[in-house]
PDB file of C-alpha atoms and ligand atoms in Angstrom:
ATOM      1  CA  MET A  78    -151.625  34.692 -28.460  1.00  0.00           C
ATOM      2  CA  THR A  79    -150.795  36.715 -25.350  1.00  0.00           C
ATOM      3  CA  GLN A  80    -147.776  35.214 -23.557  1.00  0.00           C
ATOM      4  CA  ASP A  81    -146.857  35.142 -19.867  1.00  0.00           C
ATOM      5  CA  LEU A  82    -144.398  38.072 -19.495  1.00  0.00           C
ATOM      6  CA  SER A  83    -143.292  40.437 -16.716  1.00  0.00           C
ATOM      7  CA  PHE A  84    -146.379  42.691 -17.046  1.00  0.00           C
ATOM      8  CA  ILE A  85    -150.001  41.607 -17.326  1.00  0.00           C
ATOM      9  CA  HIS A  86    -150.775  42.717 -20.856  1.00  0.00           C
ATOM     10  CA  ARG A  87    -152.736  42.207 -24.053  1.00  0.00           C
ATOM     11  CA  PHE A  88    -151.081  41.652 -27.395  1.00  0.00           C
ATOM     12  CA  GLU A  89    -152.987  41.922 -30.657  1.00  0.00           C
ATOM     13  CA  PRO A  90    -150.995  41.072 -33.772  1.00  0.00           C
ATOM     14  CA  GLY A  91    -151.142  43.436 -36.723  1.00  0.00           C
ATOM     15  CA  THR A  92    -151.277  42.938 -40.452  1.00  0.00           C
ATOM     16  CA  SER A  93    -148.613  45.534 -41.285  1.00  0.00           C
ATOM     17  CA  THR A  94    -144.907  45.726 -40.520  1.00  0.00           C
ATOM     18  CA  ALA A  95    -145.245  49.350 -39.305  1.00  0.00           C
ATOM     19  CA  ALA A  96    -144.066  49.959 -35.724  1.00  0.00           C
ATOM     20  CA  PRO A  97    -146.495  48.509 -33.182  1.00  0.00           C
ATOM     21  CA  LEU A  98    -148.341  50.757 -30.741  1.00  0.00           C
ATOM     22  CA  LEU A  99    -147.558  50.487 -27.029  1.00  0.00           C
ATOM     23  CA  LEU A 100    -150.794  51.505 -25.310  1.00  0.00           C
ATOM     24  CA  LEU A 101    -150.420  52.999 -21.833  1.00  0.00           C
ATOM     25  CA  HIS A 102    -153.610  53.620 -19.884  1.00  0.00           C
ATOM     26  CA  GLY A 103    -154.462  56.361 -17.392  1.00  0.00           C
ATOM     27  CA  THR A 104    -155.076  56.001 -13.633  1.00  0.00           C
ATOM     28  CA  GLY A 105    -157.721  53.346 -12.979  1.00  0.00           C
ATOM     29  CA  GLY A 106    -157.454  51.845 -16.443  1.00  0.00           C
ATOM     30  CA  ASP A 107    -156.112  48.457 -17.438  1.00  0.00           C
ATOM     31  CA  GLU A 108    -154.687  46.565 -20.404  1.00  0.00           C
ATOM     32  CA  THR A 109    -158.026  46.551 -22.238  1.00  0.00           C
ATOM     33  CA  ASP A 110    -158.730  50.281 -21.905  1.00  0.00           C
ATOM     34  CA  LEU A 111    -156.896  51.719 -24.888  1.00  0.00           C
ATOM     35  CA  LEU A 112    -157.316  48.806 -27.322  1.00  0.00           C
ATOM     36  CA  PRO A 113    -160.256  50.579 -29.050  1.00  0.00           C
ATOM     37  CA  LEU A 114    -158.150  53.760 -29.327  1.00  0.00           C
ATOM     38  CA  GLY A 115    -155.235  51.770 -30.765  1.00  0.00           C
ATOM     39  CA  LYS A 116    -157.526  50.151 -33.340  1.00  0.00           C
ATOM     40  CA  ALA A 117    -159.022  53.531 -34.257  1.00  0.00           C
ATOM     41  CA  LEU A 118    -155.535  55.059 -34.701  1.00  0.00           C
ATOM     42  CA  ALA A 119    -154.039  52.199 -36.686  1.00  0.00           C
ATOM     43  CA  PRO A 120    -156.261  49.208 -37.542  1.00  0.00           C
ATOM     44  CA  ASP A 121    -153.341  47.413 -39.191  1.00  0.00           C
ATOM     45  CA  ARG A 122    -150.633  47.755 -36.526  1.00  0.00           C
ATOM     46  CA  ALA A 123    -149.833  45.302 -33.739  1.00  0.00           C
ATOM     47  CA  LEU A 124    -150.968  46.515 -30.292  1.00  0.00           C
ATOM     48  CA  LEU A 125    -149.140  45.856 -27.024  1.00  0.00           C
ATOM     49  CA  SER A 126    -150.993  47.017 -23.934  1.00  0.00           C
ATOM     50  CA  PRO A 127    -149.560  46.434 -20.427  1.00  0.00           C
ATOM     51  CA  ARG A 128    -151.320  47.060 -17.122  1.00  0.00           C
ATOM     52  CA  GLY A 129    -149.589  49.404 -14.658  1.00  0.00           C
ATOM     53  CA  LYS A 130    -148.241  47.526 -11.609  1.00  0.00           C
ATOM     54  CA  VAL A 131    -148.880  50.184  -8.956  1.00  0.00           C
ATOM     55  CA  LEU A 132    -152.245  50.267  -7.196  1.00  0.00           C
ATOM     56  CA  GLU A 133    -153.702  53.500  -5.796  1.00  0.00           C
ATOM     57  CA  ASN A 134    -156.829  52.622  -3.820  1.00  0.00           C
ATOM     58  CA  GLY A 135    -157.249  49.637  -6.135  1.00  0.00           C
ATOM     59  CA  MET A 136    -156.664  51.688  -9.308  1.00  0.00           C
ATOM     60  CA  PRO A 137    -153.792  50.550 -11.552  1.00  0.00           C
ATOM     61  CA  ARG A 138    -151.132  53.156 -12.401  1.00  0.00           C
ATOM     62  CA  PHE A 139    -147.643  53.072 -13.889  1.00  0.00           C
ATOM     63  CA  PHE A 140    -145.901  54.743 -10.894  1.00  0.00           C
ATOM     64  CA  ARG A 141    -146.652  56.022  -7.380  1.00  0.00           C
ATOM     65  CA  ARG A 142    -147.715  59.581  -6.732  1.00  0.00           C
ATOM     66  CA  LEU A 143    -147.805  61.509  -3.469  1.00  0.00           C
ATOM     67  CA  ALA A 144    -150.748  63.692  -4.565  1.00  0.00           C
ATOM     68  CA  GLU A 145    -152.378  64.630  -7.872  1.00  0.00           C
ATOM     69  CA  GLY A 146    -149.554  65.910 -10.069  1.00  0.00           C
ATOM     70  CA  VAL A 147    -146.917  65.271  -7.357  1.00  0.00           C
ATOM     71  CA  PHE A 148    -144.879  62.218  -8.202  1.00  0.00           C
ATOM     72  CA  ASP A 149    -142.691  59.803  -6.212  1.00  0.00           C
ATOM     73  CA  GLU A 150    -139.690  60.344  -8.482  1.00  0.00           C
ATOM     74  CA  GLN A 151    -137.712  57.357  -7.190  1.00  0.00           C
ATOM     75  CA  ASP A 152    -140.666  55.188  -8.161  1.00  0.00           C
ATOM     76  CA  VAL A 153    -141.004  56.946 -11.544  1.00  0.00           C
ATOM     77  CA  ILE A 154    -137.373  56.002 -12.293  1.00  0.00           C
ATOM     78  CA  LYS A 155    -137.741  52.410 -11.107  1.00  0.00           C
ATOM     79  CA  ARG A 156    -141.011  51.861 -12.997  1.00  0.00           C
ATOM     80  CA  ALA A 157    -139.783  53.492 -16.214  1.00  0.00           C
ATOM     81  CA  HIS A 158    -136.847  51.051 -16.301  1.00  0.00           C
ATOM     82  CA  GLU A 159    -139.134  48.122 -15.458  1.00  0.00           C
ATOM     83  CA  LEU A 160    -141.498  49.054 -18.315  1.00  0.00           C
ATOM     84  CA  ALA A 161    -138.620  49.646 -20.764  1.00  0.00           C
ATOM     85  CA  ASP A 162    -137.368  46.149 -19.868  1.00  0.00           C
ATOM     86  CA  PHE A 163    -140.851  44.755 -20.591  1.00  0.00           C
ATOM     87  CA  ILE A 164    -140.875  46.492 -23.991  1.00  0.00           C
ATOM     88  CA  ALA A 165    -137.621  44.696 -24.869  1.00  0.00           C
ATOM     89  CA  GLU A 166    -138.941  41.375 -23.461  1.00  0.00           C
ATOM     90  CA  ALA A 167    -142.206  41.638 -25.431  1.00  0.00           C
ATOM     91  CA  GLY A 168    -140.295  42.711 -28.535  1.00  0.00           C
ATOM     92  CA  LYS A 169    -138.364  39.405 -28.416  1.00  0.00           C
ATOM     93  CA  ALA A 170    -141.384  37.280 -27.486  1.00  0.00           C
ATOM     94  CA  TYR A 171    -143.629  38.640 -30.236  1.00  0.00           C
ATOM     95  CA  LYS A 172    -140.861  39.585 -32.725  1.00  0.00           C
ATOM     96  CA  LEU A 173    -141.799  43.262 -32.775  1.00  0.00           C
ATOM     97  CA  ALA A 174    -140.090  46.384 -34.026  1.00  0.00           C
ATOM     98  CA  LYS A 175    -139.516  49.176 -31.494  1.00  0.00           C
ATOM     99  CA  PRO A 176    -142.952  50.490 -30.583  1.00  0.00           C
ATOM    100  CA  ILE A 177    -144.513  53.939 -30.681  1.00  0.00           C
ATOM    101  CA  ALA A 178    -145.983  54.699 -27.256  1.00  0.00           C
ATOM    102  CA  VAL A 179    -149.549  55.989 -27.100  1.00  0.00           C
ATOM    103  CA  GLY A 180    -150.106  57.149 -23.535  1.00  0.00           C
ATOM    104  CA  PHE A 181    -152.982  58.905 -21.840  1.00  0.00           C
ATOM    105  CA  SER A 182    -152.517  60.870 -18.608  1.00  0.00           C
ATOM    106  CA  ASN A 183    -150.521  58.635 -16.209  1.00  0.00           C
ATOM    107  CA  GLY A 184    -149.656  56.458 -19.224  1.00  0.00           C
ATOM    108  CA  ALA A 185    -148.386  59.529 -21.110  1.00  0.00           C
ATOM    109  CA  ASN A 186    -146.284  60.483 -18.075  1.00  0.00           C
ATOM    110  CA  ILE A 187    -144.562  57.083 -17.846  1.00  0.00           C
ATOM    111  CA  ALA A 188    -143.946  57.226 -21.611  1.00  0.00           C
ATOM    112  CA  ALA A 189    -142.320  60.661 -21.145  1.00  0.00           C
ATOM    113  CA  ALA A 190    -140.164  59.187 -18.362  1.00  0.00           C
ATOM    114  CA  ILE A 191    -139.078  56.332 -20.658  1.00  0.00           C
ATOM    115  CA  LEU A 192    -138.158  58.835 -23.383  1.00  0.00           C
ATOM    116  CA  LEU A 193    -135.946  60.717 -20.920  1.00  0.00           C
ATOM    117  CA  LEU A 194    -134.438  57.701 -19.121  1.00  0.00           C
ATOM    118  CA  ARG A 195    -134.364  54.964 -21.785  1.00  0.00           C
ATOM    119  CA  PRO A 196    -134.426  56.888 -25.078  1.00  0.00           C
ATOM    120  CA  GLU A 197    -133.581  53.759 -27.086  1.00  0.00           C
ATOM    121  CA  ALA A 198    -136.740  51.913 -25.957  1.00  0.00           C
ATOM    122  CA  LEU A 199    -139.275  53.702 -28.179  1.00  0.00           C
ATOM    123  CA  SER A 200    -139.384  54.705 -31.846  1.00  0.00           C
ATOM    124  CA  GLY A 201    -141.831  57.536 -31.152  1.00  0.00           C
ATOM    125  CA  ALA A 202    -144.548  58.668 -28.772  1.00  0.00           C
ATOM    126  CA  ILE A 203    -148.035  60.148 -28.719  1.00  0.00           C
ATOM    127  CA  LEU A 204    -148.472  61.780 -25.323  1.00  0.00           C
ATOM    128  CA  LEU A 205    -152.079  62.684 -24.567  1.00  0.00           C
ATOM    129  CA  ARG A 206    -152.410  65.039 -21.530  1.00  0.00           C
ATOM    130  CA  ALA A 207    -148.781  64.579 -20.443  1.00  0.00           C
ATOM    131  CA  MET A 208    -146.819  66.415 -17.776  1.00  0.00           C
ATOM    132  CA  VAL A 209    -143.207  66.568 -16.622  1.00  0.00           C
ATOM    133  CA  PRO A 210    -142.447  63.196 -14.990  1.00  0.00           C
ATOM    134  CA  LEU A 211    -139.098  64.113 -13.394  1.00  0.00           C
ATOM    135  CA  ALA A 212    -137.975  67.565 -12.234  1.00  0.00           C
ATOM    136  CA  LYS A 213    -134.327  67.023 -13.181  1.00  0.00           C
ATOM    137  CA  PRO A 214    -133.977  64.166 -15.656  1.00  0.00           C
ATOM    138  CA  PRO A 215    -130.536  63.134 -16.890  1.00  0.00           C
ATOM    139  CA  GLN A 216    -129.529  64.578 -20.283  1.00  0.00           C
ATOM    140  CA  ALA A 217    -131.034  62.215 -22.865  1.00  0.00           C
ATOM    141  CA  GLU A 218    -130.280  61.991 -26.606  1.00  0.00           C
ATOM    142  CA  LEU A 219    -133.488  61.376 -28.512  1.00  0.00           C
ATOM    143  CA  ALA A 220    -131.911  61.794 -31.981  1.00  0.00           C
ATOM    144  CA  GLN A 221    -135.016  63.196 -33.719  1.00  0.00           C
ATOM    145  CA  THR A 222    -137.380  60.628 -32.202  1.00  0.00           C
ATOM    146  CA  PRO A 223    -140.836  61.919 -33.243  1.00  0.00           C
ATOM    147  CA  VAL A 224    -143.148  62.929 -30.391  1.00  0.00           C
ATOM    148  CA  LEU A 225    -146.690  64.306 -30.553  1.00  0.00           C
ATOM    149  CA  ILE A 226    -147.935  65.999 -27.369  1.00  0.00           C
ATOM    150  CA  VAL A 227    -151.629  66.893 -27.176  1.00  0.00           C
ATOM    151  CA  SER A 228    -152.674  69.091 -24.254  1.00  0.00           C
ATOM    152  CA  GLY A 229    -156.043  70.427 -23.121  1.00  0.00           C
ATOM    153  CA  ALA A 230    -156.344  74.228 -22.778  1.00  0.00           C
ATOM    154  CA  SER A 231    -158.640  73.873 -19.758  1.00  0.00           C
ATOM    155  CA  ASP A 232    -157.048  70.743 -18.254  1.00  0.00           C
ATOM    156  CA  PRO A 233    -157.599  71.062 -14.480  1.00  0.00           C
ATOM    157  CA  ILE A 234    -154.693  68.672 -13.704  1.00  0.00           C
ATOM    158  CA  ILE A 235    -151.963  69.984 -16.013  1.00  0.00           C
ATOM    159  CA  PRO A 236    -151.063  73.699 -16.132  1.00  0.00           C
ATOM    160  CA  ALA A 237    -149.955  74.916 -19.579  1.00  0.00           C
ATOM    161  CA  SER A 238    -146.572  75.882 -18.076  1.00  0.00           C
ATOM    162  CA  ASN A 239    -145.972  72.243 -17.082  1.00  0.00           C
ATOM    163  CA  ALA A 240    -146.835  70.835 -20.512  1.00  0.00           C
ATOM    164  CA  ASN A 241    -144.650  73.512 -22.106  1.00  0.00           C
ATOM    165  CA  LEU A 242    -141.751  72.547 -19.832  1.00  0.00           C
ATOM    166  CA  LEU A 243    -142.075  68.924 -20.998  1.00  0.00           C
ATOM    167  CA  VAL A 244    -141.942  70.132 -24.608  1.00  0.00           C
ATOM    168  CA  THR A 245    -138.748  72.076 -23.816  1.00  0.00           C
ATOM    169  CA  MET A 246    -137.152  69.079 -22.059  1.00  0.00           C
ATOM    170  CA  LEU A 247    -137.840  66.801 -25.028  1.00  0.00           C
ATOM    171  CA  LYS A 248    -136.667  69.390 -27.556  1.00  0.00           C
ATOM    172  CA  ASN A 249    -133.466  69.882 -25.553  1.00  0.00           C
ATOM    173  CA  ALA A 250    -132.951  66.129 -25.888  1.00  0.00           C
ATOM    174  CA  HIS A 251    -133.323  66.594 -29.685  1.00  0.00           C
ATOM    175  CA  ALA A 252    -136.714  64.935 -30.040  1.00  0.00           C
ATOM    176  CA  ASP A 253    -138.772  66.031 -33.058  1.00  0.00           C
ATOM    177  CA  VAL A 254    -141.690  67.439 -31.032  1.00  0.00           C
ATOM    178  CA  GLN A 255    -145.069  68.593 -32.274  1.00  0.00           C
ATOM    179  CA  HIS A 256    -147.230  70.164 -29.524  1.00  0.00           C
ATOM    180  CA  VAL A 257    -150.923  70.874 -30.021  1.00  0.00           C
ATOM    181  CA  THR A 258    -153.269  72.368 -27.412  1.00  0.00           C
ATOM    182  CA  LEU A 259    -156.948  71.566 -27.938  1.00  0.00           C
ATOM    183  CA  PRO A 260    -159.867  73.603 -26.565  1.00  0.00           C
ATOM    184  CA  THR A 261    -160.756  70.882 -24.046  1.00  0.00           C
ATOM    185  CA  GLY A 262    -159.938  69.508 -20.581  1.00  0.00           C
ATOM    186  CA  HIS A 263    -158.202  66.302 -19.404  1.00  0.00           C
ATOM    187  CA  THR A 264    -160.607  63.909 -21.143  1.00  0.00           C
ATOM    188  CA  LEU A 265    -159.805  62.629 -24.620  1.00  0.00           C
ATOM    189  CA  THR A 266    -161.862  63.879 -27.556  1.00  0.00           C
ATOM    190  CA  GLN A 267    -162.413  62.919 -31.182  1.00  0.00           C
ATOM    191  CA  ASN A 268    -159.954  65.711 -32.077  1.00  0.00           C
ATOM    192  CA  ASP A 269    -157.215  63.781 -30.236  1.00  0.00           C
ATOM    193  CA  VAL A 270    -157.926  60.718 -32.351  1.00  0.00           C
ATOM    194  CA  THR A 271    -157.954  62.740 -35.580  1.00  0.00           C
ATOM    195  CA  LEU A 272    -154.699  64.514 -34.749  1.00  0.00           C
ATOM    196  CA  ALA A 273    -152.924  61.351 -33.621  1.00  0.00           C
ATOM    197  CA  THR A 274    -154.051  59.424 -36.718  1.00  0.00           C
ATOM    198  CA  LYS A 275    -152.781  62.168 -39.020  1.00  0.00           C
ATOM    199  CA  TRP A 276    -149.476  62.331 -37.131  1.00  0.00           C
ATOM    200  CA  LEU A 277    -149.007  58.542 -37.349  1.00  0.00           C
ATOM    201  CA  ASN A 278    -149.669  58.587 -41.105  1.00  0.00           C
ATOM    202  CA  ARG A 279    -147.662  61.753 -41.829  1.00  0.00           C
TER     203      ARG A 279
HETATM  204  C1  MLT B  86    -150.406  61.272 -12.911  1.00  0.00           C
HETATM  205  O1  MLT B  86    -150.570  60.949 -11.747  1.00  0.00           O
HETATM  206  O2  MLT B  86    -149.683  60.659 -13.688  1.00  0.00           O
HETATM  207  C2  MLT B  86    -151.144  62.486 -13.350  1.00  0.00           C
HETATM  208  O3  MLT B  86    -151.567  63.204 -12.246  1.00  0.00           O
HETATM  209  C3  MLT B  86    -152.265  62.162 -14.237  1.00  0.00           C
HETATM  210  C4  MLT B  86    -153.215  61.198 -13.610  1.00  0.00           C
HETATM  211  O4  MLT B  86    -153.012  60.010 -13.733  1.00  0.00           O
HETATM  212  O5  MLT B  86    -154.204  61.628 -13.000  1.00  0.00           O
END
């Protein structure tokens, strides 16, 4: 079923016509990582799960970073466009509606970059432990695109101020943002799954 496209990826067809989920893994993950999460969130939706093309000490990522939380912004821009192009390519190949991104950590950050740089590429986004991907993004128009951001109150990688700044950036671009901070760290919890499922079915 999975075709040969510009990103190594997994595609799992769905049984519903609801928007497919675009699963974007964290640092060191791959295209299989978030398939169980995708199935838990929406057992009936199609799942598209690419592998990040950047390697950091052998660990796949979606863009280069200079240090933890310090991003190579030129690479963020290049990779966000590359991934948005893949979304369009896969959409044609598999005859998919515009997907809802479900990103964790580095995957959430590339999804945030796509929202700001290629707002037409996604129909929504669930950003789990996301931070600001670009200090000065161009003014985007997200036209009420729904976005759920779930942060961890004791996340050692992402200060609350940074997550809040991302919320402001997306709201300024007229996204319909819901931001929830859970009493947890960077790792995903059952509460994330519960919240994201409710948001998808709202
Ligand atoms: C990133 O590099 O995108 C963030 O620091 C999160 C991570 O992947 O560790």
